[in-house]
Structures are given as structure tokens and as C-alpha cells.
Amino acid sequence: AQSVTQLDSHVSVSEGTPVLLRCNYSSSYSPSLFWYVQHPNKGLQLLLKYTSAATLVKGINGFEAEFKKSETSFHLTKPSAHMSDAAEYFCVVSHFSGGYNKLIFGAGTRLAVHP
Amino acid sequence: DSGVTQTPKHLITATGQRVTLRCSPRSGDLSVYWYQQSLDQGLQFLIQYYNGEERAKGNILERFSAQQFPDLHSELNLSSLELGDSALYFCASSALTEGGLLLGNEQFFGPGTRLTVL
């Protein structure tokens, strides 16, 4: 069975400092992994995805994530936080079988960025 | 903009009432998913339709139902509404061909409908 754990419910950083949002997954298969971002009162936007190609995945807005099978982790990073990065971030594992594309969401990490 | 549209944006209604939420998937996407997001439950998968047929069910209450029409838009019907049904309801779509060939299994989300039950 697939599951995903976001290790921090809240992360607070200063503008211009690095961001690290941690995610661990559990999957019986080779997983597809995603990070989605949700800004206040907005829908979910895909930041990046991993689908068994390169283990370092680059996404939009300067974010990237590294798939580490040995650690079952898919942490999201950004070298320098911007005020506009303040949002909720969801780590997601996907399993596709029989025409059913099931996404399992983590509980979310709320990122606050301070001036 | 994901290309998925949802109407209405906000809905305020009373307990016991029935509402219909509408979703239009991205052009070419055959698969539609409905999710509920509430403060206490987080993001929960409700139901999936593929090319007009129900494909998978998640934590959907019996008071809730959905359908997908020939033009691929979908509607989520919520009846006998309770205070606890107040939430954000998201629709998502993904690219699956008629043969089930997976083009990319990420889902693209609409902006959501915020339902408030008073």
C-alpha cells in the first residue's frame, strides 16, 4: 500500500534563505511522486513530478526535489525563498492500475516566508 | 491556469438542501476526479469518472453522487447537506487515452468550489 508522510506541518524561513520541505513515502511499486502547491484560496498547482527518470527533478519557480530510493524520501528544496512562496505544499504518491490513477496526498506543509 | 474550470466559485446554502457542482476538464482529458478538502480531514478523494463511466470510489458519502456527461464535463451532486459538508471541493482531470494508455499520470486541478452550509 502506498502512503506519504510530510514530516513538518509548518516551516518558517526568512526571505532569501533556503527552503527544505521533507517527505517520505511508502510504495510497493516504483512510485510516481509529485509536489503540488496551494496558495490561499486557490486550487492545487503541480510543482514537479518524478516518474523514474532522473532522480533530481526540477520544477517551476526554482523548486527541485531529489528522489532517494534508499531513504524513501522525496524532499523539496529551493535555494532562496521568496515571499510569493508562502503557501501549502503537498507531497503526493501516485499509483496507476486498471485505468485508475490514485493520488495519495500527504497532510501538507504550510510554508511561511518572513521578510 | 490548469485548464480545468469549476463553477460556482462559492456556494452558500442551508442544511438539508441539495447542490450541484460543475467541472469541465482540460481539453482532451477523459478522466475526471472529485476531491473534498476540509480542515479536519485534509484532501480526500471522492470519485473518479473515465469517459462517462464511474471508475473508482473513495470516501464518498451515499448522499453524494456524480456523473460525467458525453461532452466530458462532470457534476457532483450533494444532497441532504449537513454542516460538516462545508469544504472546498476540487475537480481534477488527467490525460488517459481511450485505450487506457498512460500519457502522464499527474492530475490537473481546478480552482475549487467553496461550499458553506449554514
PDB file of C-alpha atoms in Angstrom:
ATOM      1  CA  ALA A   1       0.000   0.000   0.000  1.00  0.00           C
ATOM      2  CA  GLN A   2       1.116   3.481  -0.779  1.00  0.00           C
ATOM      3  CA  SER A   3       1.393   6.270   1.755  1.00  0.00           C
ATOM      4  CA  VAL A   4       3.186   9.555   2.158  1.00  0.00           C
ATOM      5  CA  THR A   5       4.349  11.389   5.270  1.00  0.00           C
ATOM      6  CA  GLN A   6       5.236  15.038   5.361  1.00  0.00           C
ATOM      7  CA  LEU A   7       7.499  15.418   8.318  1.00  0.00           C
ATOM      8  CA  ASP A   8       6.726  19.057   9.127  1.00  0.00           C
ATOM      9  CA  SER A   9       3.283  20.607   9.312  1.00  0.00           C
ATOM     10  CA  HIS A  10       4.747  24.130   9.413  1.00  0.00           C
ATOM     11  CA  VAL A  11       8.036  25.547   8.155  1.00  0.00           C
ATOM     12  CA  SER A  12       9.079  29.149   8.594  1.00  0.00           C
ATOM     13  CA  VAL A  13      12.014  30.730   6.741  1.00  0.00           C
ATOM     14  CA  SER A  14      13.337  34.193   6.050  1.00  0.00           C
ATOM     15  CA  GLU A  15      13.238  35.604   2.551  1.00  0.00           C
ATOM     16  CA  GLY A  16      16.412  34.722   0.668  1.00  0.00           C
ATOM     17  CA  THR A  17      17.229  31.650   2.787  1.00  0.00           C
ATOM     18  CA  PRO A  18      16.950  28.028   1.619  1.00  0.00           C
ATOM     19  CA  VAL A  19      13.744  26.042   1.823  1.00  0.00           C
ATOM     20  CA  LEU A  20      13.549  22.359   2.729  1.00  0.00           C
ATOM     21  CA  LEU A  21      10.196  20.557   2.901  1.00  0.00           C
ATOM     22  CA  ARG A  22      10.544  16.914   3.849  1.00  0.00           C
ATOM     23  CA  CYS A  23       8.559  13.994   2.505  1.00  0.00           C
ATOM     24  CA  ASN A  24       8.858  10.256   2.991  1.00  0.00           C
ATOM     25  CA  TYR A  25       6.855   7.752   1.012  1.00  0.00           C
ATOM     26  CA  SER A  26       5.912   4.135   1.182  1.00  0.00           C
ATOM     27  CA  SER A  27       5.140   2.218  -2.003  1.00  0.00           C
ATOM     28  CA  SER A  28       5.039  -1.384  -3.084  1.00  0.00           C
ATOM     29  CA  TYR A  29       5.775  -0.377  -6.655  1.00  0.00           C
ATOM     30  CA  SER A  30       8.049   2.071  -8.407  1.00  0.00           C
ATOM     31  CA  PRO A  31       6.223   5.197  -7.411  1.00  0.00           C
ATOM     32  CA  SER A  32       5.376   8.329  -9.267  1.00  0.00           C
ATOM     33  CA  LEU A  33       5.826  11.234  -6.895  1.00  0.00           C
ATOM     34  CA  PHE A  34       4.652  14.794  -7.114  1.00  0.00           C
ATOM     35  CA  TRP A  35       4.750  18.041  -5.247  1.00  0.00           C
ATOM     36  CA  TYR A  36       1.741  20.298  -5.512  1.00  0.00           C
ATOM     37  CA  VAL A  37       1.418  23.824  -4.127  1.00  0.00           C
ATOM     38  CA  GLN A  38      -1.760  25.504  -2.953  1.00  0.00           C
ATOM     39  CA  HIS A  39      -1.810  29.256  -2.453  1.00  0.00           C
ATOM     40  CA  PRO A  40      -4.531  30.701  -0.218  1.00  0.00           C
ATOM     41  CA  ASN A  41      -7.974  30.337  -1.764  1.00  0.00           C
ATOM     42  CA  LYS A  42      -6.529  28.772  -4.887  1.00  0.00           C
ATOM     43  CA  GLY A  43      -6.504  25.338  -6.450  1.00  0.00           C
ATOM     44  CA  LEU A  44      -3.564  22.954  -6.432  1.00  0.00           C
ATOM     45  CA  GLN A  45      -0.776  23.590  -8.897  1.00  0.00           C
ATOM     46  CA  LEU A  46       1.741  20.952  -9.958  1.00  0.00           C
ATOM     47  CA  LEU A  47       5.276  21.991  -8.971  1.00  0.00           C
ATOM     48  CA  LEU A  48       7.184  18.967 -10.212  1.00  0.00           C
ATOM     49  CA  LYS A  49       6.949  15.242 -10.752  1.00  0.00           C
ATOM     50  CA  TYR A  50       9.196  12.181 -10.586  1.00  0.00           C
ATOM     51  CA  THR A  51       8.420   9.251 -12.852  1.00  0.00           C
ATOM     52  CA  SER A  52      11.568   7.049 -12.721  1.00  0.00           C
ATOM     53  CA  ALA A  53      13.762   9.121 -15.000  1.00  0.00           C
ATOM     54  CA  ALA A  54      16.332  11.469 -13.429  1.00  0.00           C
ATOM     55  CA  THR A  55      16.374  11.317  -9.642  1.00  0.00           C
ATOM     56  CA  LEU A  56      16.846  15.091  -9.368  1.00  0.00           C
ATOM     57  CA  VAL A  57      13.725  16.736 -10.653  1.00  0.00           C
ATOM     58  CA  LYS A  58      13.476  20.425 -11.451  1.00  0.00           C
ATOM     59  CA  GLY A  59      10.152  22.143 -11.177  1.00  0.00           C
ATOM     60  CA  ILE A  60       8.669  25.561 -11.582  1.00  0.00           C
ATOM     61  CA  ASN A  61       9.622  28.673  -9.625  1.00  0.00           C
ATOM     62  CA  GLY A  62      13.117  27.375  -8.801  1.00  0.00           C
ATOM     63  CA  PHE A  63      11.984  24.345  -6.802  1.00  0.00           C
ATOM     64  CA  GLU A  64      13.577  20.954  -7.150  1.00  0.00           C
ATOM     65  CA  ALA A  65      13.263  17.585  -5.457  1.00  0.00           C
ATOM     66  CA  GLU A  66      15.513  14.577  -5.196  1.00  0.00           C
ATOM     67  CA  PHE A  67      14.204  11.025  -5.243  1.00  0.00           C
ATOM     68  CA  LYS A  68      16.218   8.819  -2.872  1.00  0.00           C
ATOM     69  CA  LYS A  69      15.066   5.246  -3.027  1.00  0.00           C
ATOM     70  CA  SER A  70      17.351   4.081  -0.216  1.00  0.00           C
ATOM     71  CA  GLU A  71      15.824   6.656   2.120  1.00  0.00           C
ATOM     72  CA  THR A  72      12.314   6.504   0.594  1.00  0.00           C
ATOM     73  CA  SER A  73      12.391  10.279   0.507  1.00  0.00           C
ATOM     74  CA  PHE A  74      11.386  12.981  -1.923  1.00  0.00           C
ATOM     75  CA  HIS A  75      12.300  16.248  -0.237  1.00  0.00           C
ATOM     76  CA  LEU A  76      11.509  19.576  -1.867  1.00  0.00           C
ATOM     77  CA  THR A  77      14.127  22.322  -1.874  1.00  0.00           C
ATOM     78  CA  LYS A  78      14.672  25.838  -3.111  1.00  0.00           C
ATOM     79  CA  PRO A  79      17.933  27.744  -2.709  1.00  0.00           C
ATOM     80  CA  SER A  80      16.384  31.093  -1.911  1.00  0.00           C
ATOM     81  CA  ALA A  81      12.859  31.676  -0.612  1.00  0.00           C
ATOM     82  CA  HIS A  82      10.671  34.407  -1.973  1.00  0.00           C
ATOM     83  CA  MET A  83       7.682  35.980  -0.265  1.00  0.00           C
ATOM     84  CA  SER A  84       5.442  34.576  -3.002  1.00  0.00           C
ATOM     85  CA  ASP A  85       6.450  31.027  -1.994  1.00  0.00           C
ATOM     86  CA  ALA A  86       4.283  31.252   1.127  1.00  0.00           C
ATOM     87  CA  ALA A  87       1.679  28.552   0.588  1.00  0.00           C
ATOM     88  CA  GLU A  88       0.758  24.994   1.489  1.00  0.00           C
ATOM     89  CA  TYR A  89       2.765  22.238  -0.140  1.00  0.00           C
ATOM     90  CA  PHE A  90       1.571  18.674  -0.662  1.00  0.00           C
ATOM     91  CA  CYS A  91       3.732  15.659  -1.358  1.00  0.00           C
ATOM     92  CA  VAL A  92       1.795  13.094  -3.374  1.00  0.00           C
ATOM     93  CA  VAL A  93       2.383   9.486  -4.402  1.00  0.00           C
ATOM     94  CA  SER A  94       0.572   8.026  -7.366  1.00  0.00           C
ATOM     95  CA  HIS A  95      -0.334   4.536  -8.395  1.00  0.00           C
ATOM     96  CA  PHE A  96      -1.828   3.738 -11.763  1.00  0.00           C
ATOM     97  CA  SER A  97      -3.582   0.447 -12.253  1.00  0.00           C
ATOM     98  CA  GLY A  98      -6.517  -0.682 -14.360  1.00  0.00           C
ATOM     99  CA  GLY A  99      -7.335   2.798 -15.549  1.00  0.00           C
ATOM    100  CA  TYR A 100      -7.417   4.124 -12.020  1.00  0.00           C
ATOM    101  CA  ASN A 101      -4.945   6.866 -11.276  1.00  0.00           C
ATOM    102  CA  LYS A 102      -4.945   7.112  -7.493  1.00  0.00           C
ATOM    103  CA  LEU A 103      -3.240  10.039  -5.821  1.00  0.00           C
ATOM    104  CA  ILE A 104      -2.431   9.808  -2.134  1.00  0.00           C
ATOM    105  CA  PHE A 105      -1.803  13.162  -0.519  1.00  0.00           C
ATOM    106  CA  GLY A 106       0.350  13.977   2.443  1.00  0.00           C
ATOM    107  CA  ALA A 107      -1.130  16.129   5.180  1.00  0.00           C
ATOM    108  CA  GLY A 108       0.596  19.215   3.797  1.00  0.00           C
ATOM    109  CA  THR A 109       3.326  21.578   4.974  1.00  0.00           C
ATOM    110  CA  ARG A 110       2.492  25.221   5.427  1.00  0.00           C
ATOM    111  CA  LEU A 111       5.445  27.381   4.414  1.00  0.00           C
ATOM    112  CA  ALA A 112       5.721  30.857   5.894  1.00  0.00           C
ATOM    113  CA  VAL A 113       8.269  33.316   4.486  1.00  0.00           C
ATOM    114  CA  HIS A 114       9.282  36.285   6.591  1.00  0.00           C
ATOM    115  CA  PRO A 115      10.891  39.488   5.307  1.00  0.00           C
TER     116      PRO A 115
ATOM    117  CA  ASP B   1      -4.241  28.252 -15.238  1.00  0.00           C
ATOM    118  CA  SER B   2      -4.637  24.466 -15.298  1.00  0.00           C
ATOM    119  CA  GLY B   3      -7.349  24.420 -17.958  1.00  0.00           C
ATOM    120  CA  VAL B   4      -9.836  22.818 -15.561  1.00  0.00           C
ATOM    121  CA  THR B   5     -12.825  25.012 -14.779  1.00  0.00           C
ATOM    122  CA  GLN B   6     -15.274  24.744 -11.902  1.00  0.00           C
ATOM    123  CA  THR B   7     -18.494  26.568 -11.169  1.00  0.00           C
ATOM    124  CA  PRO B   8     -19.670  28.115  -8.999  1.00  0.00           C
ATOM    125  CA  LYS B   9     -16.715  29.541  -7.135  1.00  0.00           C
ATOM    126  CA  HIS B  10     -18.676  29.925  -3.906  1.00  0.00           C
ATOM    127  CA  LEU B  11     -21.901  28.378  -2.722  1.00  0.00           C
ATOM    128  CA  ILE B  12     -23.762  29.144   0.481  1.00  0.00           C
ATOM    129  CA  THR B  13     -26.753  27.034   1.376  1.00  0.00           C
ATOM    130  CA  ALA B  14     -28.694  25.660   4.313  1.00  0.00           C
ATOM    131  CA  THR B  15     -28.735  22.263   5.968  1.00  0.00           C
ATOM    132  CA  GLY B  16     -30.947  19.737   4.251  1.00  0.00           C
ATOM    133  CA  GLN B  17     -30.571  21.341   0.845  1.00  0.00           C
ATOM    134  CA  ARG B  18     -29.139  19.891  -2.366  1.00  0.00           C
ATOM    135  CA  VAL B  19     -26.474  21.485  -4.575  1.00  0.00           C
ATOM    136  CA  THR B  20     -24.727  20.676  -7.833  1.00  0.00           C
ATOM    137  CA  LEU B  21     -21.110  21.479  -8.534  1.00  0.00           C
ATOM    138  CA  ARG B  22     -19.870  21.543 -12.101  1.00  0.00           C
ATOM    139  CA  CYS B  23     -16.487  20.769 -13.616  1.00  0.00           C
ATOM    140  CA  SER B  24     -15.085  20.966 -17.134  1.00  0.00           C
ATOM    141  CA  PRO B  25     -11.833  19.020 -17.619  1.00  0.00           C
ATOM    142  CA  ARG B  26      -8.855  20.087 -19.699  1.00  0.00           C
ATOM    143  CA  SER B  27      -9.396  19.715 -23.413  1.00  0.00           C
ATOM    144  CA  GLY B  28      -8.737  16.099 -24.361  1.00  0.00           C
ATOM    145  CA  ASP B  29      -8.724  14.704 -20.819  1.00  0.00           C
ATOM    146  CA  LEU B  30     -11.115  11.782 -20.435  1.00  0.00           C
ATOM    147  CA  SER B  31     -10.710  11.254 -16.710  1.00  0.00           C
ATOM    148  CA  VAL B  32     -12.259  13.437 -14.021  1.00  0.00           C
ATOM    149  CA  TYR B  33     -11.725  13.189 -10.271  1.00  0.00           C
ATOM    150  CA  TRP B  34     -13.507  14.864  -7.377  1.00  0.00           C
ATOM    151  CA  TYR B  35     -11.869  15.723  -4.058  1.00  0.00           C
ATOM    152  CA  GLN B  36     -13.052  17.260  -0.823  1.00  0.00           C
ATOM    153  CA  GLN B  37     -10.719  19.425   1.238  1.00  0.00           C
ATOM    154  CA  SER B  38     -11.678  20.261   4.799  1.00  0.00           C
ATOM    155  CA  LEU B  39      -9.677  21.491   7.764  1.00  0.00           C
ATOM    156  CA  ASP B  40     -10.076  18.317   9.786  1.00  0.00           C
ATOM    157  CA  GLN B  41      -9.860  15.691   7.019  1.00  0.00           C
ATOM    158  CA  GLY B  42      -7.391  17.233   4.603  1.00  0.00           C
ATOM    159  CA  LEU B  43      -7.654  16.318   0.916  1.00  0.00           C
ATOM    160  CA  GLN B  44      -9.870  13.300   0.355  1.00  0.00           C
ATOM    161  CA  PHE B  45     -10.519  11.546  -2.940  1.00  0.00           C
ATOM    162  CA  LEU B  46     -14.229  11.143  -3.592  1.00  0.00           C
ATOM    163  CA  ILE B  47     -14.780   9.592  -7.000  1.00  0.00           C
ATOM    164  CA  GLN B  48     -13.326   9.154 -10.495  1.00  0.00           C
ATOM    165  CA  TYR B  49     -15.045   9.031 -13.861  1.00  0.00           C
ATOM    166  CA  TYR B  50     -13.434   7.923 -17.094  1.00  0.00           C
ATOM    167  CA  ASN B  51     -15.133   8.685 -20.393  1.00  0.00           C
ATOM    168  CA  GLY B  52     -18.563   8.748 -18.802  1.00  0.00           C
ATOM    169  CA  GLU B  53     -18.210   5.728 -16.562  1.00  0.00           C
ATOM    170  CA  GLU B  54     -17.526   5.537 -12.885  1.00  0.00           C
ATOM    171  CA  ARG B  55     -14.047   4.099 -12.422  1.00  0.00           C
ATOM    172  CA  ALA B  56     -13.193   4.348  -8.757  1.00  0.00           C
ATOM    173  CA  LYS B  57     -14.745   5.424  -5.483  1.00  0.00           C
ATOM    174  CA  GLY B  58     -13.054   6.861  -2.476  1.00  0.00           C
ATOM    175  CA  ASN B  59     -14.532   8.283   0.702  1.00  0.00           C
ATOM    176  CA  ILE B  60     -17.757   9.428  -0.913  1.00  0.00           C
ATOM    177  CA  LEU B  61     -20.908   9.553   1.206  1.00  0.00           C
ATOM    178  CA  GLU B  62     -24.110   7.942  -0.034  1.00  0.00           C
ATOM    179  CA  ARG B  63     -25.727  11.396  -0.006  1.00  0.00           C
ATOM    180  CA  PHE B  64     -23.237  12.419  -2.685  1.00  0.00           C
ATOM    181  CA  SER B  65     -23.285  11.335  -6.305  1.00  0.00           C
ATOM    182  CA  ALA B  66     -21.571  12.309  -9.513  1.00  0.00           C
ATOM    183  CA  GLN B  67     -21.801  11.802 -13.231  1.00  0.00           C
ATOM    184  CA  GLN B  68     -19.809  12.548 -16.343  1.00  0.00           C
ATOM    185  CA  PHE B  69     -21.639  13.610 -19.467  1.00  0.00           C
ATOM    186  CA  PRO B  70     -20.901  12.824 -23.142  1.00  0.00           C
ATOM    187  CA  ASP B  71     -19.125  16.169 -23.532  1.00  0.00           C
ATOM    188  CA  LEU B  72     -16.907  15.008 -20.604  1.00  0.00           C
ATOM    189  CA  HIS B  73     -17.976  17.672 -18.127  1.00  0.00           C
ATOM    190  CA  SER B  74     -18.848  16.331 -14.719  1.00  0.00           C
ATOM    191  CA  GLU B  75     -21.259  17.237 -11.957  1.00  0.00           C
ATOM    192  CA  LEU B  76     -21.059  16.431  -8.268  1.00  0.00           C
ATOM    193  CA  ASN B  77     -24.414  16.355  -6.506  1.00  0.00           C
ATOM    194  CA  LEU B  78     -24.537  16.819  -2.751  1.00  0.00           C
ATOM    195  CA  SER B  79     -27.866  16.251  -1.024  1.00  0.00           C
ATOM    196  CA  SER B  80     -29.318  16.422   2.487  1.00  0.00           C
ATOM    197  CA  LEU B  81     -26.479  18.756   3.299  1.00  0.00           C
ATOM    198  CA  GLU B  82     -25.042  18.886   6.801  1.00  0.00           C
ATOM    199  CA  LEU B  83     -22.832  21.464   8.493  1.00  0.00           C
ATOM    200  CA  GLY B  84     -19.893  19.084   8.184  1.00  0.00           C
ATOM    201  CA  ASP B  85     -20.150  19.108   4.398  1.00  0.00           C
ATOM    202  CA  SER B  86     -18.763  22.637   4.358  1.00  0.00           C
ATOM    203  CA  ALA B  87     -15.478  22.337   2.481  1.00  0.00           C
ATOM    204  CA  LEU B  88     -13.583  23.102  -0.682  1.00  0.00           C
ATOM    205  CA  TYR B  89     -14.492  20.725  -3.480  1.00  0.00           C
ATOM    206  CA  PHE B  90     -11.922  20.246  -6.200  1.00  0.00           C
ATOM    207  CA  CYS B  91     -12.207  18.681  -9.570  1.00  0.00           C
ATOM    208  CA  ALA B  92      -9.128  17.365 -11.378  1.00  0.00           C
ATOM    209  CA  SER B  93      -8.532  15.813 -14.770  1.00  0.00           C
ATOM    210  CA  SER B  94      -5.804  13.688 -16.220  1.00  0.00           C
ATOM    211  CA  ALA B  95      -4.728  12.542 -19.667  1.00  0.00           C
ATOM    212  CA  LEU B  96      -5.681   8.959 -20.394  1.00  0.00           C
ATOM    213  CA  THR B  97      -6.424   7.764 -23.898  1.00  0.00           C
ATOM    214  CA  GLU B  98      -9.409   5.643 -24.751  1.00  0.00           C
ATOM    215  CA  GLY B  99      -7.175   2.598 -24.716  1.00  0.00           C
ATOM    216  CA  GLY B 100      -6.011   3.411 -21.234  1.00  0.00           C
ATOM    217  CA  LEU B 101      -2.506   4.326 -22.381  1.00  0.00           C
ATOM    218  CA  LEU B 102      -0.989   6.471 -19.729  1.00  0.00           C
ATOM    219  CA  LEU B 103       0.195   9.776 -21.142  1.00  0.00           C
ATOM    220  CA  GLY B 104       1.076  11.332 -17.871  1.00  0.00           C
ATOM    221  CA  ASN B 105      -0.441  10.426 -14.576  1.00  0.00           C
ATOM    222  CA  GLU B 106      -0.380  13.808 -12.913  1.00  0.00           C
ATOM    223  CA  GLN B 107      -3.742  15.371 -12.284  1.00  0.00           C
ATOM    224  CA  PHE B 108      -4.563  18.969 -13.068  1.00  0.00           C
ATOM    225  CA  PHE B 109      -6.772  20.698 -10.543  1.00  0.00           C
ATOM    226  CA  GLY B 110      -9.472  23.276 -10.956  1.00  0.00           C
ATOM    227  CA  PRO B 111      -9.773  26.330  -8.683  1.00  0.00           C
ATOM    228  CA  GLY B 112     -12.366  24.649  -6.488  1.00  0.00           C
ATOM    229  CA  THR B 113     -15.850  25.412  -5.229  1.00  0.00           C
ATOM    230  CA  ARG B 114     -16.113  26.587  -1.654  1.00  0.00           C
ATOM    231  CA  LEU B 115     -19.300  25.221  -0.127  1.00  0.00           C
ATOM    232  CA  THR B 116     -20.635  26.726   3.077  1.00  0.00           C
ATOM    233  CA  VAL B 117     -23.570  25.017   4.757  1.00  0.00           C
ATOM    234  CA  LEU B 118     -25.337  27.162   7.366  1.00  0.00           C
TER     235      LEU B 118
END
